């Protein structure tokens, strides 16, 4: 798959909130996920697809209600692409909160090898 094809598929999955299937299909086994900063819930950097899948499950378990998910069309340049993820969720024990971040992805050999979330 080209970077554009991967970007389009990833955005389609994310618009449905289907992080797990996106990662299983599109991510390399040695992918890296980078958060804006370390938090009590998540490390700054998560290495490897199994750990990224576990991180996604942990996030889903923290959500009480997902009110909306909006994802921009991807912007592709070479082997990278970016999109804006805008979520409105009620988090367990934390209340309702908007979450908006720039998501930047790097592709190598037809798979996502890095994702970075910037707020």
Coordinates of N, CA and C in Angstrom, one line a residue:
X1 N 0.8 -1.2 0.0 CA 0.0 0.0 0.0 C 0.9 1.2 0.0
X2 N 0.4 2.3 -0.6 CA 1.1 3.6 -0.6 C 0.8 4.3 0.7
X3 N 1.5 5.3 0.9 CA 1.3 6.1 2.1 C -0.1 6.7 2.1
X4 N -0.6 7.2 0.9 CA -1.9 7.7 0.8 C -3.0 6.7 1.1
X5 N -2.8 5.5 0.6 CA -3.8 4.4 0.9 C -3.8 4.1 2.4
X6 N -2.7 4.0 3.0 CA -2.6 3.7 4.4 C -3.3 4.9 5.2
X7 N -3.0 6.1 4.8 CA -3.6 7.3 5.5 C -5.1 7.2 5.3
X8 N -5.6 7.0 4.1 CA -7.1 6.9 3.9 C -7.7 5.8 4.8
X9 N -7.1 4.6 4.8 CA -7.7 3.5 5.6 C -7.6 3.9 7.1
X10 N -6.5 4.4 7.6 CA -6.4 4.8 9.0 C -7.5 5.8 9.4
X11 N -7.7 6.8 8.6 CA -8.7 7.8 8.9 C -10.1 7.2 8.9
X12 N -10.4 6.3 8.0 CA -11.7 5.7 7.9 C -11.9 4.8 9.2
X13 N -10.9 4.1 9.7 CA -11.0 3.4 10.9 C -11.2 4.3 12.1
X14 N -10.4 5.4 12.1 CA -10.5 6.3 13.3 C -11.8 7.0 13.3
X15 N -12.4 7.3 12.2 CA -13.7 7.9 12.2 C -14.8 7.1 12.8
X16 N -14.6 5.7 12.8 CA -15.5 4.8 13.5 C -15.0 4.5 14.9
X17 N -13.9 5.0 15.3 CA -13.4 4.7 16.7 C -12.8 3.3 16.7
X18 N -12.4 2.7 15.6 CA -12.0 1.4 15.6 C -10.4 1.3 15.5
X19 N -9.8 1.8 16.7 CA -8.4 1.9 16.8 C -7.7 0.5 16.6
X20 N -8.3 -0.5 17.3 CA -7.7 -1.8 17.3 C -7.5 -2.4 15.9
X21 N -8.6 -2.4 15.1 CA -8.4 -3.0 13.8 C -7.5 -2.2 12.9
X22 N -7.5 -0.9 13.1 CA -6.6 0.0 12.3 C -5.1 -0.4 12.6
X23 N -4.9 -0.6 13.9 CA -3.5 -1.0 14.3 C -3.1 -2.4 13.9
X24 N -4.0 -3.3 14.0 CA -3.7 -4.7 13.6 C -3.5 -4.8 12.1
X25 N -4.2 -4.0 11.3 CA -4.0 -4.1 9.8 C -2.9 -3.2 9.3
X26 N -2.7 -2.0 9.9 CA -1.8 -1.1 9.3 C -0.5 -0.8 10.0
X27 N -0.3 -1.3 11.2 CA 0.9 -1.0 12.0 C 1.9 -2.1 11.9
X28 N 3.2 -1.8 11.9 CA 4.3 -2.7 11.9 C 4.4 -3.3 13.3
X29 N 4.9 -4.5 13.4 CA 5.1 -5.1 14.7 C 6.0 -4.3 15.7
X30 N 6.9 -3.5 15.1 CA 7.8 -2.8 15.9 C 7.5 -1.3 16.0
X31 N 6.2 -0.9 15.7 CA 5.7 0.4 15.7 C 6.0 1.1 17.1
X32 N 6.1 2.4 17.0 CA 6.3 3.2 18.2 C 5.1 4.3 18.3
X33 N 4.6 4.5 19.5 CA 3.5 5.5 19.7 C 4.0 6.5 20.7
X34 N 3.9 7.8 20.4 CA 4.5 8.8 21.2 C 3.4 9.8 21.7
X35 N 3.2 9.9 23.0 CA 2.2 10.9 23.5 C 2.9 12.2 23.7
X36 N 2.0 13.3 23.9 CA 2.6 14.6 24.1 C 3.5 14.7 25.3
X37 N 3.1 13.9 26.3 CA 3.9 13.9 27.6 C 3.5 12.6 28.4
X38 N 4.4 12.2 29.2 CA 4.0 11.1 30.1 C 2.9 11.5 31.1
X39 N 2.1 10.6 31.4 CA 1.0 10.8 32.4 C 0.9 9.6 33.3
X40 N 0.1 9.7 34.4 CA -0.1 8.6 35.2 C -0.8 7.4 34.4
X41 N -1.5 7.7 33.4 CA -2.2 6.7 32.6 C -1.3 6.1 31.5
X42 N -0.4 6.9 30.9 CA 0.3 6.5 29.7 C 1.8 6.9 29.8
X43 N 2.7 6.1 29.3 CA 4.1 6.4 29.2 C 4.2 7.5 28.1
X44 N 5.3 8.2 28.0 CA 5.6 9.1 26.9 C 5.7 8.3 25.6
X45 N 6.3 7.1 25.6 CA 6.6 6.3 24.5 C 6.2 4.9 24.7
X46 N 5.5 4.3 23.8 CA 5.0 2.9 23.8 C 5.7 2.2 22.6
X47 N 6.3 1.1 22.9 CA 7.1 0.4 21.8 C 6.5 -1.0 21.5
X48 N 6.2 -1.3 20.2 CA 5.8 -2.6 19.8 C 4.2 -2.6 19.7
X49 N 3.8 -3.3 18.7 CA 2.3 -3.4 18.4 C 1.6 -4.0 19.6
X50 N 2.0 -5.1 20.2 CA 1.2 -5.6 21.4 C 1.0 -4.5 22.5
X51 N 2.0 -3.7 22.8 CA 1.9 -2.7 23.8 C 1.0 -1.6 23.3
X52 N 1.0 -1.2 22.0 CA 0.2 -0.2 21.5 C -1.3 -0.7 21.5
X53 N -1.5 -1.9 21.2 CA -2.9 -2.5 21.3 C -3.4 -2.4 22.7
X54 N -2.5 -2.8 23.7 CA -2.9 -2.7 25.1 C -3.2 -1.3 25.5
X55 N -2.4 -0.3 25.0 CA -2.7 1.1 25.3 C -4.0 1.5 24.8
X56 N -4.4 1.1 23.6 CA -5.7 1.4 23.0 C -6.8 0.9 23.8
X57 N -6.7 -0.4 24.3 CA -7.7 -1.0 25.2 C -7.8 -0.3 26.5
X58 N -6.7 0.1 27.0 CA -6.7 0.9 28.3 C -7.5 2.2 28.1
X59 N -7.2 2.9 27.0 CA -7.9 4.2 26.7 C -9.4 3.9 26.6
X60 N -9.8 2.9 25.8 CA -11.2 2.6 25.6 C -11.9 2.3 27.0
X61 N -11.1 1.6 27.9 CA -11.7 1.3 29.2 C -11.8 2.5 30.1
X62 N -11.1 3.6 29.8 CA -11.2 4.8 30.5 C -12.4 5.7 30.1
X63 N -13.0 5.4 28.9 CA -14.1 6.2 28.3 C -15.4 5.6 28.8
X64 N -16.2 6.5 29.4 CA -17.6 6.2 29.8 C -18.5 6.3 28.6
X65 N -18.4 7.5 27.9 CA -19.3 7.7 26.7 C -18.5 8.5 25.7
X66 N -18.4 8.0 24.5 CA -17.8 8.8 23.4 C -18.9 9.5 22.7
X67 N -19.0 10.8 22.8 CA -20.1 11.6 22.2 C -19.8 11.9 20.7
X68 N -18.6 12.1 20.4 CA -18.3 12.3 18.9 C -16.8 12.1 18.7
X69 N -16.6 11.7 17.4 CA -15.2 11.6 16.9 C -15.2 12.2 15.5
X70 N -14.3 13.2 15.3 CA -14.1 13.8 14.0 C -12.7 13.7 13.7
X71 N -12.4 13.3 12.4 CA -11.0 13.2 11.9 C -10.9 13.9 10.6
X72 N -10.0 14.8 10.5 CA -9.8 15.5 9.2 C -9.3 14.5 8.1
X73 N -9.4 15.0 6.9 CA -8.8 14.2 5.8 C -7.3 14.3 6.0
X74 N -6.5 13.2 5.6 CA -5.1 13.3 5.9 C -4.4 14.2 4.9
X75 N -3.3 14.7 5.3 CA -2.3 15.4 4.5 C -1.1 14.6 4.4
X76 N -0.7 14.2 3.2 CA 0.4 13.2 2.9 C 1.5 14.0 2.3
X77 N 2.7 13.7 2.8 CA 4.0 14.2 2.3 C 5.0 13.1 2.4
X78 N 5.4 12.5 1.2 CA 6.4 11.5 1.2 C 5.9 10.3 2.0
X79 N 6.7 9.9 3.0 CA 6.3 8.7 3.8 C 5.6 9.1 5.1
X80 N 5.1 10.3 5.2 CA 4.4 10.7 6.4 C 3.1 11.3 6.1
X81 N 2.2 11.3 7.1 CA 0.9 11.9 6.9 C 0.4 12.4 8.3
X82 N -0.5 13.4 8.2 CA -1.0 14.0 9.5 C -2.5 14.2 9.3
X83 N -3.2 14.2 10.4 CA -4.6 14.5 10.5 C -4.9 15.1 11.9
X84 N -6.1 15.7 12.0 CA -6.5 16.2 13.3 C -7.6 15.3 13.8
X85 N -7.4 14.9 15.0 CA -8.4 14.1 15.7 C -9.1 14.9 16.8
X86 N -10.4 15.0 16.7 CA -11.2 15.8 17.6 C -12.2 14.9 18.3
X87 N -12.1 14.6 19.6 CA -13.0 13.8 20.3 C -13.7 14.5 21.4
X88 N -14.9 14.2 21.6 CA -15.7 14.7 22.8 C -16.1 13.4 23.5
X89 N -15.6 13.3 24.7 CA -15.8 12.1 25.5 C -16.0 12.4 27.0
X90 N -16.9 11.6 27.6 CA -17.0 11.6 29.1 C -16.1 10.4 29.6
X91 N -15.1 10.8 30.3 CA -14.1 9.9 30.9 C -14.5 9.4 32.3
X92 N -14.3 8.2 32.6 CA -14.7 7.6 33.9 C -14.0 8.4 35.0
X93 N -14.7 9.0 35.9 CA -14.2 9.7 37.0 C -13.6 11.0 36.7
X94 N -13.6 11.5 35.5 CA -13.0 12.8 35.1 C -14.0 13.7 34.4
X95 N -15.2 13.2 34.1 CA -16.2 14.1 33.4 C -16.0 14.2 31.9
X96 N -16.8 15.1 31.4 CA -16.8 15.2 29.9 C -15.6 16.2 29.5
X97 N -14.9 15.8 28.5 CA -13.8 16.7 28.1 C -13.6 16.6 26.5
X98 N -13.3 17.7 26.0 CA -12.9 17.7 24.6 C -11.4 17.3 24.4
X99 N -11.1 16.6 23.4 CA -9.7 16.2 23.2 C -9.4 16.5 21.7
X100 N -8.4 17.3 21.4 CA -8.1 17.6 20.1 C -6.6 17.6 19.9
X101 N -6.1 16.8 18.9 CA -4.7 16.6 18.8 C -4.4 16.4 17.3
X102 N -3.1 16.8 17.0 CA -2.6 16.6 15.7 C -1.9 15.2 15.7
X103 N -2.3 14.3 14.8 CA -1.7 13.0 14.8 C -0.8 12.9 13.6
X104 N 0.5 12.5 13.8 CA 1.5 12.5 12.7 C 2.0 11.0 12.7
X105 N 2.0 10.5 11.5 CA 2.3 9.1 11.2 C 3.5 9.0 10.2
X106 N 4.3 8.0 10.5 CA 5.4 7.7 9.5 C 5.2 6.3 9.0
X107 N 5.4 6.1 7.7 CA 5.2 4.8 7.1 C 6.5 4.3 6.5
X108 N 6.7 3.0 6.7 CA 7.9 2.4 6.1 C 7.5 0.9 5.6
X109 N 7.8 0.6 4.4 CA 7.6 -0.8 3.9 C 6.1 -1.1 4.0
X110 N 5.2 -0.1 3.7 CA 3.8 -0.4 3.7 C 3.1 -0.5 5.0
X111 N 3.7 -0.1 6.1 CA 3.1 -0.2 7.5 C 3.5 1.1 8.3
X112 N 2.6 1.5 9.2 CA 2.9 2.6 10.1 C 3.9 2.1 11.1
X113 N 5.0 2.9 11.2 CA 6.1 2.5 12.1 C 6.2 3.5 13.3
X114 N 5.5 4.7 13.1 CA 5.5 5.6 14.2 C 4.2 6.5 14.2
X115 N 3.6 6.7 15.3 CA 2.5 7.7 15.5 C 2.9 8.6 16.6
X116 N 2.6 9.9 16.4 CA 2.9 10.9 17.4 C 1.7 11.8 17.6
X117 N 1.3 12.0 18.8 CA 0.2 12.9 19.1 C 0.6 14.2 19.7
X118 N 0.2 15.3 19.1 CA 0.7 16.6 19.5 C -0.6 17.4 19.9
X119 N -0.5 18.0 21.0 CA -1.7 18.8 21.5 C -1.3 20.3 21.5

